[in-house]
Short mmCIF file of C-alpha atoms and ligand atoms in Angstrom, two decimals:
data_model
loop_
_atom_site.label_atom_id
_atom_site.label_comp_id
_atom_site.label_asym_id
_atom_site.label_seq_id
_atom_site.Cartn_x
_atom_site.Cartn_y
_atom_site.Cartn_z
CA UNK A 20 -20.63 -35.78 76.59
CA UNK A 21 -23.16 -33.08 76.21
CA UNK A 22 -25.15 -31.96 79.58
CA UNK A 23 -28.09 -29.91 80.55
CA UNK A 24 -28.45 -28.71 83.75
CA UNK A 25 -31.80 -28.00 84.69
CA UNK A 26 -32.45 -25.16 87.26
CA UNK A 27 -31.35 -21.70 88.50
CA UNK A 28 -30.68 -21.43 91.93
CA UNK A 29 -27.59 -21.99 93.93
CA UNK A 30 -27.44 -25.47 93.73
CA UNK A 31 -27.74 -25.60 90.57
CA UNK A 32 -24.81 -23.25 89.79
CA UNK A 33 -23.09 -25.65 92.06
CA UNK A 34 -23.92 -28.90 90.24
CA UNK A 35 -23.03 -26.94 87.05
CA UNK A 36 -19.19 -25.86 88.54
CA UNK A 37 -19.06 -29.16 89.52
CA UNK A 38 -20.13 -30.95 86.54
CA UNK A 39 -18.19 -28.58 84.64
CA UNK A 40 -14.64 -30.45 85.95
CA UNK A 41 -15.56 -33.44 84.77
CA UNK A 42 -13.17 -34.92 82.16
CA UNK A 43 -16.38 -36.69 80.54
CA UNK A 44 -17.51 -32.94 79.51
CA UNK A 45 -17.34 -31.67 76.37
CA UNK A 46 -20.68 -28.94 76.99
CA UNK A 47 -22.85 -27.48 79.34
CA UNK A 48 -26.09 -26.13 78.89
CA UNK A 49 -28.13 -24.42 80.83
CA UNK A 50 -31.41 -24.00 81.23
CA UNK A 51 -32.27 -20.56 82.30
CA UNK A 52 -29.14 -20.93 84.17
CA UNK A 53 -27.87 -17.03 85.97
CA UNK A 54 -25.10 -14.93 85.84
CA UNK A 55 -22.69 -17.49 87.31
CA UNK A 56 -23.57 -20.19 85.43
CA UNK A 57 -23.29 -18.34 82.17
CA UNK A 58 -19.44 -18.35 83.08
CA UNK A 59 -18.83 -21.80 82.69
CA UNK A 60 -21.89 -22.86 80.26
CA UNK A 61 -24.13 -21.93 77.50
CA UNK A 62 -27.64 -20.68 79.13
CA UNK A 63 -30.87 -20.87 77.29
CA UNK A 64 -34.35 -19.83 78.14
CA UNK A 65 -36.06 -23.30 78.42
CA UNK A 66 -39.39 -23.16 80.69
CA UNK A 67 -38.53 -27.17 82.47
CA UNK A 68 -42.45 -27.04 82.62
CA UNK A 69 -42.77 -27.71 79.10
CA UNK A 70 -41.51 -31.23 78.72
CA UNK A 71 -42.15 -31.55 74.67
CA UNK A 72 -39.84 -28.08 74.58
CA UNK A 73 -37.07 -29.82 76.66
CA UNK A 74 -36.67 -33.37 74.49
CA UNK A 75 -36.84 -30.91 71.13
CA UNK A 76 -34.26 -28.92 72.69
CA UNK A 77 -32.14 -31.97 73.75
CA UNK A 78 -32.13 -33.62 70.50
CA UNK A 79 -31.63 -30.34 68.56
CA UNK A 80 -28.76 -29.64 70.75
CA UNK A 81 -27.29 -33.48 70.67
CA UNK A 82 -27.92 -33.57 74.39
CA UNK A 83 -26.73 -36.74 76.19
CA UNK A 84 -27.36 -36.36 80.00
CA UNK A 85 -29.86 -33.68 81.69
CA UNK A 86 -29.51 -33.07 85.17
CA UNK A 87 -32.58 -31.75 87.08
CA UNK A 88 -31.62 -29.55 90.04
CA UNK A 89 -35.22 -29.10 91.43
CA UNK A 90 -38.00 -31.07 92.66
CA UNK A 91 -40.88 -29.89 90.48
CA UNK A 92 -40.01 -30.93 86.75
CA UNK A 93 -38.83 -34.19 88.66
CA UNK A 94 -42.29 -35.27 90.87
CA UNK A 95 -43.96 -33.82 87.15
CA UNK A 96 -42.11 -36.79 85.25
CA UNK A 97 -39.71 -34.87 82.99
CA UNK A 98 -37.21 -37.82 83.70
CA UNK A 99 -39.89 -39.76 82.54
CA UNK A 100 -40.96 -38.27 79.58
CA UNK A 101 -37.21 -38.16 78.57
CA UNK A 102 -36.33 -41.41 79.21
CA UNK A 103 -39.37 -42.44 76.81
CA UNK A 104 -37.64 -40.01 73.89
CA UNK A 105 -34.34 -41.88 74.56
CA UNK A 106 -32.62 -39.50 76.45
CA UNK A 107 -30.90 -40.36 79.62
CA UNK A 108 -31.65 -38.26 82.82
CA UNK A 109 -30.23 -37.91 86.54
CA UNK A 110 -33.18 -38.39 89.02
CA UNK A 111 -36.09 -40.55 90.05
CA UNK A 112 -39.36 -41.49 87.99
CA UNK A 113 -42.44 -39.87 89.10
CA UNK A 114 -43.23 -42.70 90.85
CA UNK A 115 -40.65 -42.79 92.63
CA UNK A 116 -40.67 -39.09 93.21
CA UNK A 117 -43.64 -39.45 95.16
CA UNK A 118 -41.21 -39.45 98.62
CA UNK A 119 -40.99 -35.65 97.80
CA UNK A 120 -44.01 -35.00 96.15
CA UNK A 121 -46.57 -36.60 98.53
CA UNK A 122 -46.40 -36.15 102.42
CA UNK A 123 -49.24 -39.15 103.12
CA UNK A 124 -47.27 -41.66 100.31
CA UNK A 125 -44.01 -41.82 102.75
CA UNK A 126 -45.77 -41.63 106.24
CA UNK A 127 -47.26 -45.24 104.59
CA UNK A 128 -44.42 -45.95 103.49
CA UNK A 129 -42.69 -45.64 106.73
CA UNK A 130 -45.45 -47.37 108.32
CA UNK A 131 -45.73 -50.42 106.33
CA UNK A 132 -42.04 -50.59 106.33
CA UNK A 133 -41.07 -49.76 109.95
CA UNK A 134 -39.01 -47.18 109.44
CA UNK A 135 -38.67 -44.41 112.23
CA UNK A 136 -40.34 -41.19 112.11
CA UNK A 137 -43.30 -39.28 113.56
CA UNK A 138 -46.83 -40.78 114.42
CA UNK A 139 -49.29 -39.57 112.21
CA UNK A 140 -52.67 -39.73 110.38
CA UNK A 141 -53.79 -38.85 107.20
CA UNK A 142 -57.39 -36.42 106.41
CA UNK A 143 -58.98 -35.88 103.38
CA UNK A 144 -61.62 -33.27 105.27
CA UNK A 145 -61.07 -30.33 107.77
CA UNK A 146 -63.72 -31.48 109.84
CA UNK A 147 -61.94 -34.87 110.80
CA UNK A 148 -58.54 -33.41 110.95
CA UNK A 149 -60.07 -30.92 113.63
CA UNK A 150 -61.96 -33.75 115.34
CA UNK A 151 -58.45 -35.33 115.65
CA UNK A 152 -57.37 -32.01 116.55
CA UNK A 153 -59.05 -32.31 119.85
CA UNK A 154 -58.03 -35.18 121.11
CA UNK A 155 -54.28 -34.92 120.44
CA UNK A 156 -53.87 -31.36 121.63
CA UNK A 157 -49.91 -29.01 120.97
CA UNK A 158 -47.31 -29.08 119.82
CA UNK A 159 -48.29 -30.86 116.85
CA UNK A 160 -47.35 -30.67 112.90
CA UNK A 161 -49.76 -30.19 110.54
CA UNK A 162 -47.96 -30.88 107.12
CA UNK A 163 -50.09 -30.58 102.95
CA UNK A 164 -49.60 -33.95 101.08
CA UNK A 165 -47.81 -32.29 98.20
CA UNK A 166 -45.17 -29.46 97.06
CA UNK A 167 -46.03 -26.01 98.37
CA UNK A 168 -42.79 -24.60 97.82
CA UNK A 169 -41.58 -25.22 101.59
CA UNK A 170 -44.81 -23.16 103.11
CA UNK A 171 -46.70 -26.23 103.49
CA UNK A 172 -45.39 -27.74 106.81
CA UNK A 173 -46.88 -25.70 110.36
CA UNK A 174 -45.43 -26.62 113.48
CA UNK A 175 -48.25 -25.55 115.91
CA UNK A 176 -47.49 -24.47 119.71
CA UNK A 177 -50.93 -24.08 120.40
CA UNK A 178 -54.40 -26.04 118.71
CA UNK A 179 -55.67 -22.64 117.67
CA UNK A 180 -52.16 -22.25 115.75
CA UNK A 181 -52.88 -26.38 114.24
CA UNK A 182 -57.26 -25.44 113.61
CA UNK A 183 -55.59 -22.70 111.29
CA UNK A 184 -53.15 -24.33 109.70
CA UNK A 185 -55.76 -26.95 108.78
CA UNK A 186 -58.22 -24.58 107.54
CA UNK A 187 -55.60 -22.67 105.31
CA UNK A 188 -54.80 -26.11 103.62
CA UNK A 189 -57.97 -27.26 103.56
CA UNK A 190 -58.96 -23.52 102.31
CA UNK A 191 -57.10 -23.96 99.22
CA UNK A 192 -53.78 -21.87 99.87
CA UNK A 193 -52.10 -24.67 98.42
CA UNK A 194 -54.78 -25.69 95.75
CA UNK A 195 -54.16 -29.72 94.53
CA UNK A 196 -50.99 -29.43 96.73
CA UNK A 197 -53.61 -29.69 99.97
CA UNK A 198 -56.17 -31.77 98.83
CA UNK A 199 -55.15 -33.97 102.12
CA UNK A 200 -52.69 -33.35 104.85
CA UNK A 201 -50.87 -35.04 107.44
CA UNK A 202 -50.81 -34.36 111.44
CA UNK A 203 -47.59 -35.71 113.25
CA UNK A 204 -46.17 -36.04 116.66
CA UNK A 205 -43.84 -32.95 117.57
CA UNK A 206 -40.53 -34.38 117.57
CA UNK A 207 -37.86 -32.76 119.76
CA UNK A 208 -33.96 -32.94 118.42
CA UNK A 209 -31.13 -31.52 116.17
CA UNK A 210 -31.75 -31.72 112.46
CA UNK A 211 -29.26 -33.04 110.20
CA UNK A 212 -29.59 -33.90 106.39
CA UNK A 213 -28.22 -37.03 105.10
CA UNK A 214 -27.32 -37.49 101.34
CA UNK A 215 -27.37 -40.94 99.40
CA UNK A 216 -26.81 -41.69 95.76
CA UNK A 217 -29.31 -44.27 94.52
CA UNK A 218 -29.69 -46.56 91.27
CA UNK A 219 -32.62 -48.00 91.75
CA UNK A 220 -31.15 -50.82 94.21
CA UNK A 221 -27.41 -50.05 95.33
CA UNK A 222 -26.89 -46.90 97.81
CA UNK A 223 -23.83 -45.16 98.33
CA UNK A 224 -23.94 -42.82 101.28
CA UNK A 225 -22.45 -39.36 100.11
CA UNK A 226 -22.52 -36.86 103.37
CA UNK A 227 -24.08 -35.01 105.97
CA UNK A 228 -25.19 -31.21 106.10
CA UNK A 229 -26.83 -29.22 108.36
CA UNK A 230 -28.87 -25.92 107.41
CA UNK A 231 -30.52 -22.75 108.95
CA UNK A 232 -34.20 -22.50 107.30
CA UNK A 233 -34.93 -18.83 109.97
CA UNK A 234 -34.03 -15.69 108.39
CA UNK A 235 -32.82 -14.34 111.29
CA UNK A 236 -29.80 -14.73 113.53
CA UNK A 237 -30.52 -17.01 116.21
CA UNK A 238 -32.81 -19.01 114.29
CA UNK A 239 -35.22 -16.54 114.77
CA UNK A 240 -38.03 -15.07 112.30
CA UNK A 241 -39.56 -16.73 109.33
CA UNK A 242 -38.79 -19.57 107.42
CA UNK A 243 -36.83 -19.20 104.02
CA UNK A 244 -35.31 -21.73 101.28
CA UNK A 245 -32.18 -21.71 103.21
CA UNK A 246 -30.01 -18.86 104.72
CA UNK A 247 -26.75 -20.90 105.11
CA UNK A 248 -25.68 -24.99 105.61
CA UNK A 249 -22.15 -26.75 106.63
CA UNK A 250 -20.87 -30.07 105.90
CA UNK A 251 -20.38 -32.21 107.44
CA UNK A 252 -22.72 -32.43 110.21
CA UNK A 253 -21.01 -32.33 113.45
CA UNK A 254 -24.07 -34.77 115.18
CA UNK A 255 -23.89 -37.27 112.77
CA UNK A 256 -21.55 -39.77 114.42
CA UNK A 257 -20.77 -42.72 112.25
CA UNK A 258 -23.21 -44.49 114.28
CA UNK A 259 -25.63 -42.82 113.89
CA UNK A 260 -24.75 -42.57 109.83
CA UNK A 261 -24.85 -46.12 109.65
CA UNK A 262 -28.38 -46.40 111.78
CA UNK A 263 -30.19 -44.11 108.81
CA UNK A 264 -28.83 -46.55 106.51
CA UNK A 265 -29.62 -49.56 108.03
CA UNK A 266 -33.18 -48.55 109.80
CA UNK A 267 -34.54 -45.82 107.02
CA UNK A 268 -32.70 -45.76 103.33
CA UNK A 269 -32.32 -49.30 102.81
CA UNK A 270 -36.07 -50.05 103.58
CA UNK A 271 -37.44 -47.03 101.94
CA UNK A 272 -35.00 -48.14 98.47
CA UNK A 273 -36.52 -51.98 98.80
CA UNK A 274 -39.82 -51.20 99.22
CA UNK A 275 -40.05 -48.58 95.90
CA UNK A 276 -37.54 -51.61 94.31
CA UNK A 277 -40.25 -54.31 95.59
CA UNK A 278 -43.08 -52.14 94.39
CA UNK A 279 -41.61 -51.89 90.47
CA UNK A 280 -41.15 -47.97 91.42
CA UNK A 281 -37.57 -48.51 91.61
CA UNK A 282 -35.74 -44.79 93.00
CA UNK A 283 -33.22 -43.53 91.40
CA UNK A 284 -31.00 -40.22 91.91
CA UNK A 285 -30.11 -38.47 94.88
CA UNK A 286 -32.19 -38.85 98.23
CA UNK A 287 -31.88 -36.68 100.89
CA UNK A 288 -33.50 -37.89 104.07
CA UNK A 289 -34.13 -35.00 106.58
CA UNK A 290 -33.57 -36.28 110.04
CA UNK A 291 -34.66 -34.95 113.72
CA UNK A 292 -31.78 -36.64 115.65
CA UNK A 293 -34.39 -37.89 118.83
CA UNK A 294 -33.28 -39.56 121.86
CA UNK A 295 -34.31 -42.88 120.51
CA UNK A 296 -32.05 -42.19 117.39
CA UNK A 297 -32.67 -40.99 114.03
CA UNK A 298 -36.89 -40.17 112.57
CA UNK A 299 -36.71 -39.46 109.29
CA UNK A 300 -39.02 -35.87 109.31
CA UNK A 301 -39.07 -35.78 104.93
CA UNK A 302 -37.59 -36.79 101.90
CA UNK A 303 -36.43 -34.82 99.72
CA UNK A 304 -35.72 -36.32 95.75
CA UNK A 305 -33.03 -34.07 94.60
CA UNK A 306 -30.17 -32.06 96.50
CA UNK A 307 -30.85 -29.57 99.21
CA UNK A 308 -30.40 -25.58 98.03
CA UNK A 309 -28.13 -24.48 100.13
CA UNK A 310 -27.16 -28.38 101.30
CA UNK A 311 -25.77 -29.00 97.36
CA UNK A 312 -23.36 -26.09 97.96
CA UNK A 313 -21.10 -27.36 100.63
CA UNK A 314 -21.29 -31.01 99.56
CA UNK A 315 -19.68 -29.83 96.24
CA UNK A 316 -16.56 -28.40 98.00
CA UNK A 317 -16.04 -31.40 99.75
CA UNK A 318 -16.02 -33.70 97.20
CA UNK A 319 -13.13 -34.98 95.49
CA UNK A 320 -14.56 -37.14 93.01
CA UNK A 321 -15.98 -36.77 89.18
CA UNK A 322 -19.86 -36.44 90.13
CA UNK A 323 -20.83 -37.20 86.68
CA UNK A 324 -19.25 -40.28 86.26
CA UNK A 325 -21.28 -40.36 89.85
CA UNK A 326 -24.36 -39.32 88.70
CA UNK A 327 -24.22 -41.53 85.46
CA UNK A 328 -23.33 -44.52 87.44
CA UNK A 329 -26.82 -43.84 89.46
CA UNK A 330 -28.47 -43.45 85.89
CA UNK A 331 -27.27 -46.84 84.57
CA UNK A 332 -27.40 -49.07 87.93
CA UNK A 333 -23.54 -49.02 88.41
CA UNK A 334 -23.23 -47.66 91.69
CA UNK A 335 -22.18 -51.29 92.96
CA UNK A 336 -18.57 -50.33 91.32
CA UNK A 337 -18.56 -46.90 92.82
CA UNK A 338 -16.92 -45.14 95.92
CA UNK A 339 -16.69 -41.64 96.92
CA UNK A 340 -14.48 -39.66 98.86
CA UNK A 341 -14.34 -36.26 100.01
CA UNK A 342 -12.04 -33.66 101.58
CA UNK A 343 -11.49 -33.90 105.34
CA UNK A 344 -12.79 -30.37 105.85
CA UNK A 345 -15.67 -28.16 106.60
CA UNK A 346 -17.54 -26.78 103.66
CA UNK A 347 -20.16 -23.46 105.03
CA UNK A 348 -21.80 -21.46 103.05
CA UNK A 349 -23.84 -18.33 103.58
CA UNK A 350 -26.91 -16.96 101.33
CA UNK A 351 -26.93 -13.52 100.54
CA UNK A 352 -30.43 -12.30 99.69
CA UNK A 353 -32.00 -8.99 98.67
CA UNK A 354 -33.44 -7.16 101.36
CA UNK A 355 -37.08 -7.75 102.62
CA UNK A 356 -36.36 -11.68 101.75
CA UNK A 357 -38.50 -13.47 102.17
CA UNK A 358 -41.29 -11.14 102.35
CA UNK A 359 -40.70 -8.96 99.26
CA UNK A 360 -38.32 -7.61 97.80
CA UNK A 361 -36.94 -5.46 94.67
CA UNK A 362 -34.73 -6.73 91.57
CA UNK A 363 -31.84 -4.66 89.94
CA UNK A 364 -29.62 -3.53 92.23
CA UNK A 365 -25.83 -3.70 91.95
CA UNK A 366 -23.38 -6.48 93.38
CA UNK A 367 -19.84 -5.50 93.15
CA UNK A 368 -16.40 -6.92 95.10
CA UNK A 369 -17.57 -10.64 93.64
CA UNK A 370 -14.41 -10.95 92.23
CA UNK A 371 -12.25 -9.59 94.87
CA UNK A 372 -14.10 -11.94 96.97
CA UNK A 373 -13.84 -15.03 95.36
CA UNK A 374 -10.00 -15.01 94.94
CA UNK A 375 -8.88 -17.13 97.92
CA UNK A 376 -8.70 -20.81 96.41
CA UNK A 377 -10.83 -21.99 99.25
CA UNK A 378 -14.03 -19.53 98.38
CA UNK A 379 -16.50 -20.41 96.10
CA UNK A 380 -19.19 -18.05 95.35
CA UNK A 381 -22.18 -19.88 93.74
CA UNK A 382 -25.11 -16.97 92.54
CA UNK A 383 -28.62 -17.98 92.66
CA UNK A 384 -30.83 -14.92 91.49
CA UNK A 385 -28.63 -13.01 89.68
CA UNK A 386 -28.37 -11.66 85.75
CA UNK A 387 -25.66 -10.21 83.67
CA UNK A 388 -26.48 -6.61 82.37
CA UNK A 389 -24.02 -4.36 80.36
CA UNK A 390 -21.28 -6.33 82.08
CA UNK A 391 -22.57 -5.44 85.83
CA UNK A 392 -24.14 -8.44 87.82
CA UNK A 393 -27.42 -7.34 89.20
CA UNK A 394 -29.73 -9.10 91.92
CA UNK A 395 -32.51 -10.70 90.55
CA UNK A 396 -33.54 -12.99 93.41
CA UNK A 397 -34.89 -13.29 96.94
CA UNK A 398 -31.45 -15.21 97.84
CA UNK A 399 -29.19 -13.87 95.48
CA UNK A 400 -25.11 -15.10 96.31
CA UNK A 401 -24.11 -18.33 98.08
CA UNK A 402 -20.91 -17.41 99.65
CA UNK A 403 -18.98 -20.70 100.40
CA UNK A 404 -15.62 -21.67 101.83
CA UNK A 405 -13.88 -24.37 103.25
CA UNK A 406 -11.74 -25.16 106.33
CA UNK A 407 -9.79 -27.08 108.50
CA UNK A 408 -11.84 -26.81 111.32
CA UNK A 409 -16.34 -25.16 110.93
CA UNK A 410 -14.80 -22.21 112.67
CA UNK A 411 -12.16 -21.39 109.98
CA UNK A 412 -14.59 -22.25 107.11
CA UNK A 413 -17.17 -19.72 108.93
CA UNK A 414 -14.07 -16.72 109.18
CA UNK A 415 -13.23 -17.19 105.77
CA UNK A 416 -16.60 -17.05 104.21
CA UNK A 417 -17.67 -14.24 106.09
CA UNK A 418 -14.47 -12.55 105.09
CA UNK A 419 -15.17 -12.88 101.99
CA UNK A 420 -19.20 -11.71 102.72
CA UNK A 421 -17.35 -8.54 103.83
CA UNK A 422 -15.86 -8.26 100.40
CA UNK A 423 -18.94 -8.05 98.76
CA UNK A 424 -20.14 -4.34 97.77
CA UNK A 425 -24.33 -4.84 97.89
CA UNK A 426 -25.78 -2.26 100.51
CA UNK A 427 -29.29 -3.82 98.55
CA UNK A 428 -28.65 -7.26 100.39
CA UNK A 429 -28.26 -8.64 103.62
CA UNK A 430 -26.76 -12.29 105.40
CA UNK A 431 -26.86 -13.65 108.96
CA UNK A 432 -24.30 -13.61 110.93
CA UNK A 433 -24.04 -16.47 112.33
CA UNK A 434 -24.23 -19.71 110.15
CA UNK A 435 -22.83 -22.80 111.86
CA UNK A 436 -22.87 -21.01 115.22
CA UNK A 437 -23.85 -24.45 116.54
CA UNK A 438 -21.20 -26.42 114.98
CA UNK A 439 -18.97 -24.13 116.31
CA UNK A 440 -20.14 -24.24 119.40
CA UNK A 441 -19.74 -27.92 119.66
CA UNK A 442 -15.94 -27.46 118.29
CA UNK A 443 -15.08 -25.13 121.00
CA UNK A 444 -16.37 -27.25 123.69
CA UNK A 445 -14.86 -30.01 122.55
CA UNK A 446 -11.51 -28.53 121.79
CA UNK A 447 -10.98 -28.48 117.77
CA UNK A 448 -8.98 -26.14 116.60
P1 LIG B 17 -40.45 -30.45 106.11
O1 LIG B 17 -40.89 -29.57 104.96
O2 LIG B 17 -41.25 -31.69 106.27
O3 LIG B 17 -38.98 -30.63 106.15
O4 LIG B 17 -40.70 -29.56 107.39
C1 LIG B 17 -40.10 -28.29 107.54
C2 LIG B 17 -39.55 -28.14 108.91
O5 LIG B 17 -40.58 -28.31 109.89
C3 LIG B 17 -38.50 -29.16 109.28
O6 LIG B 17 -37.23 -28.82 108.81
C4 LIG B 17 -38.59 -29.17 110.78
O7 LIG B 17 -37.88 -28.08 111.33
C5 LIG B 17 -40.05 -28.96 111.03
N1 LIG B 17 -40.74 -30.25 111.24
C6 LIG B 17 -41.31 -31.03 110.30
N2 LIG B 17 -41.83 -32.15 110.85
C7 LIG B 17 -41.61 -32.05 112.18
C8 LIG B 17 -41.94 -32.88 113.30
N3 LIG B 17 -42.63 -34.00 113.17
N4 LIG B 17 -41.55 -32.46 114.53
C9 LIG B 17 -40.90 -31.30 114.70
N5 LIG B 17 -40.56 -30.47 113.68
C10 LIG B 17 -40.92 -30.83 112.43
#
């Protein structure tokens, strides 16, 4: 079988390596792909935007699958508009992408449906979001209906903090993206991500990650696509696993079933772990970037013969199973990430570094020049390993960090720090 993977980033380099086992293969495309994914497939420059230039690419090429690592070709319809040239695709309709692609879509969802998660309204104006404003007072989220790259969602201390959050939206930093916008409760917790498989009825629960979105150690300083995840999660106890199955998946996958919008692909439900259980904070309609990373070390099974049986409504047959171990990984990105940054430095060590059988290193902005890997990225290297216990999987990725010759580029220092935390206190090795 002939696959294209759609995408650039880390997690798509991981879906690639991991697709790339499969005994269903026969070749992997690429589309643009980076310098690590060029190791293990043909790249080509294909702009996902362009949805006639993908199908005449895919039946030039004789491609049979396409994989679409990130969320924008997806909410856009490219799984549509393939589908209608005959060409089978992993992930939801457009429809169905809505769960992603529009903030005020779930929150209805959820509310028609029961299904835990933050109080909220919806606005259409800035004048009766501030009116609301008023009356409901800090902390409070302000969040734009649609995709705006991860910038869109302010959690605001103070109402001056929420009035300008609402005026930037409203202002037209996001253009169509915040044409209306949702206020929700603050909810107080530990986050955790939770990862299904979907074909349009059947579920089949993959695993849990947790991820640091601050640039900084301590889960301080600005917000960023992801500076380093672990899986599993440590808080998500089987009951709690089987509570976001029961009290948020299943309803959300009826309802879009019910509605003739039926979901299909992976969801990842973002979770805020409250005292009155799980609240599902977003939904995401493809794998997380760094989240996809880590589940791909733990998993023992074929995911394309995964992924396909999501595709064709055979997930009913399916089980998966994955190694009893930690997976962590750790983002390298250039400095001045994820404020700017330059291109074009350097990386050496990579394959020092990635010689223990247990290290993975996945690149996300990086290109191959004169036989030299050079950054050309905000986060650049995905440096994963795996372990018996988080605390191992954290020594031997960072060991393997310390490999890596990049003065250009920086990491934290501390991914999974509360994982380990948690092991040490309760005695793991
Ligand atoms: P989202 O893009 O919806 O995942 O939001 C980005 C981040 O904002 C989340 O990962 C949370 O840390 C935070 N967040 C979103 N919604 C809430 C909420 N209702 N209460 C507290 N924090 C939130």
């Amino acid at each position: 079988m002939k696959v294209l993977v759609i995408g650039s980033g880390g997690r798509e380099h991981a879906l690639a390596w991991a697709i790339s086992k499969s005994p269903l293969l026969s070749e992997l495309v690429c589309a643009p792909g980076n310098a690590g994914m060029a190791e293990i497939a043909r790249c080509v420059d294909l702009d996902a935007g362009d949805h006639a230039a993908v199908i005449a690419f895919c039946r030039n090429a004789a491609i049979d699958y396409v994989v679409i690592g990130p969320e924008m070709p997806l909410v856009a319809g490219l799984v549509d508009d393939l589908r209608r040239a005959g060409i089978e695709a992993f992930g939801p309709s457009a429809a169905a992408a809505r769960l992603e692609g529009s903030k005020g879509f779930t929150k209805e969802l959820c509310r028609r449906n029961d299904i835990p998660t933050a109080r909220y309204q919806r606005f259409f104006d800035a004048e009766s979001a501030a009116q609301y404003l008023r009356e409901v007072g800090a902390p409070i989220v302000i969040k734009a209906d649609g995709l705006a790259a991860g910038k869109g969602v302010t959690v605001a201390m103070t109402r001056d903090a929420a009035f300008a959050a609402v005026d930037e939206i409203f202002g037209g930093k996001f253009g169509a993206a915040g044409a209306s916008l949702v206020i929700e409760e603050h909810l107080t917790g530990e986050e955790a991500s939770f990862f299904a498989l979907v074909d349009g009825r059947s579920i089949l629960p993959l695993a849990t990650a947790q991820d640091h979105k601050r640039v900084g150690d301590g889960d301080h300083g600005p917000n960023t696509g992801g500076m380093g995840a672990y899986s599993p999660a440590p808080v998500m106890t089987d009951a709690l696993c089987r509570a976001t199955m029961d009290e948020i998946l299943r309803p959300t996958v009826r309802a879009l079933a019910e509605a003739g919008t039926p979901y299909s692909g992976v969801l990842y439900a973002g979770l805020m772990i409250t005292e009155d259980g799980p609240k599902l904070i977003e939904y995401n309609v493809r794998f997380g970037d760094p989240e996809c990373q880590v589940l791909v070390m733990r998993l023992e099974d074929d995911i394309l013969q995964l992924m396909l049986a999501a595709s064709r409504r055979m997930l009913k047959k399916m089980s998966v199973h994955w190694r009893e171990e930690t997976a962590l990984t750790v983002v390298m990105a250039a400095n001045g990430y994820p404020g700017s940054y330059e291109k074009g430095s350097e990386i050496r060590g990579l394959e020092d570094a990635g010689a223990d059988p247990d290290v993975m290193i996945f690149h996300a902005g990086t290109r191959r020049s004169d036989g030299r890997i050079l950054a050309d990225g905000g986060r650049v290297l995905n440096v994963t390993a795996r372990g018996r216990s988080v605390a191992e999987a954290q020594t031997r990725a960072y060991s393997a960090v310390d490999k890596i010759d990049w003065p250009e580029g920086f990491c934290r220092r501390d991914i999974g720090w509360r994982a380990v935390a948690r092991e040490r206190a309760g005695g793991s090795p």
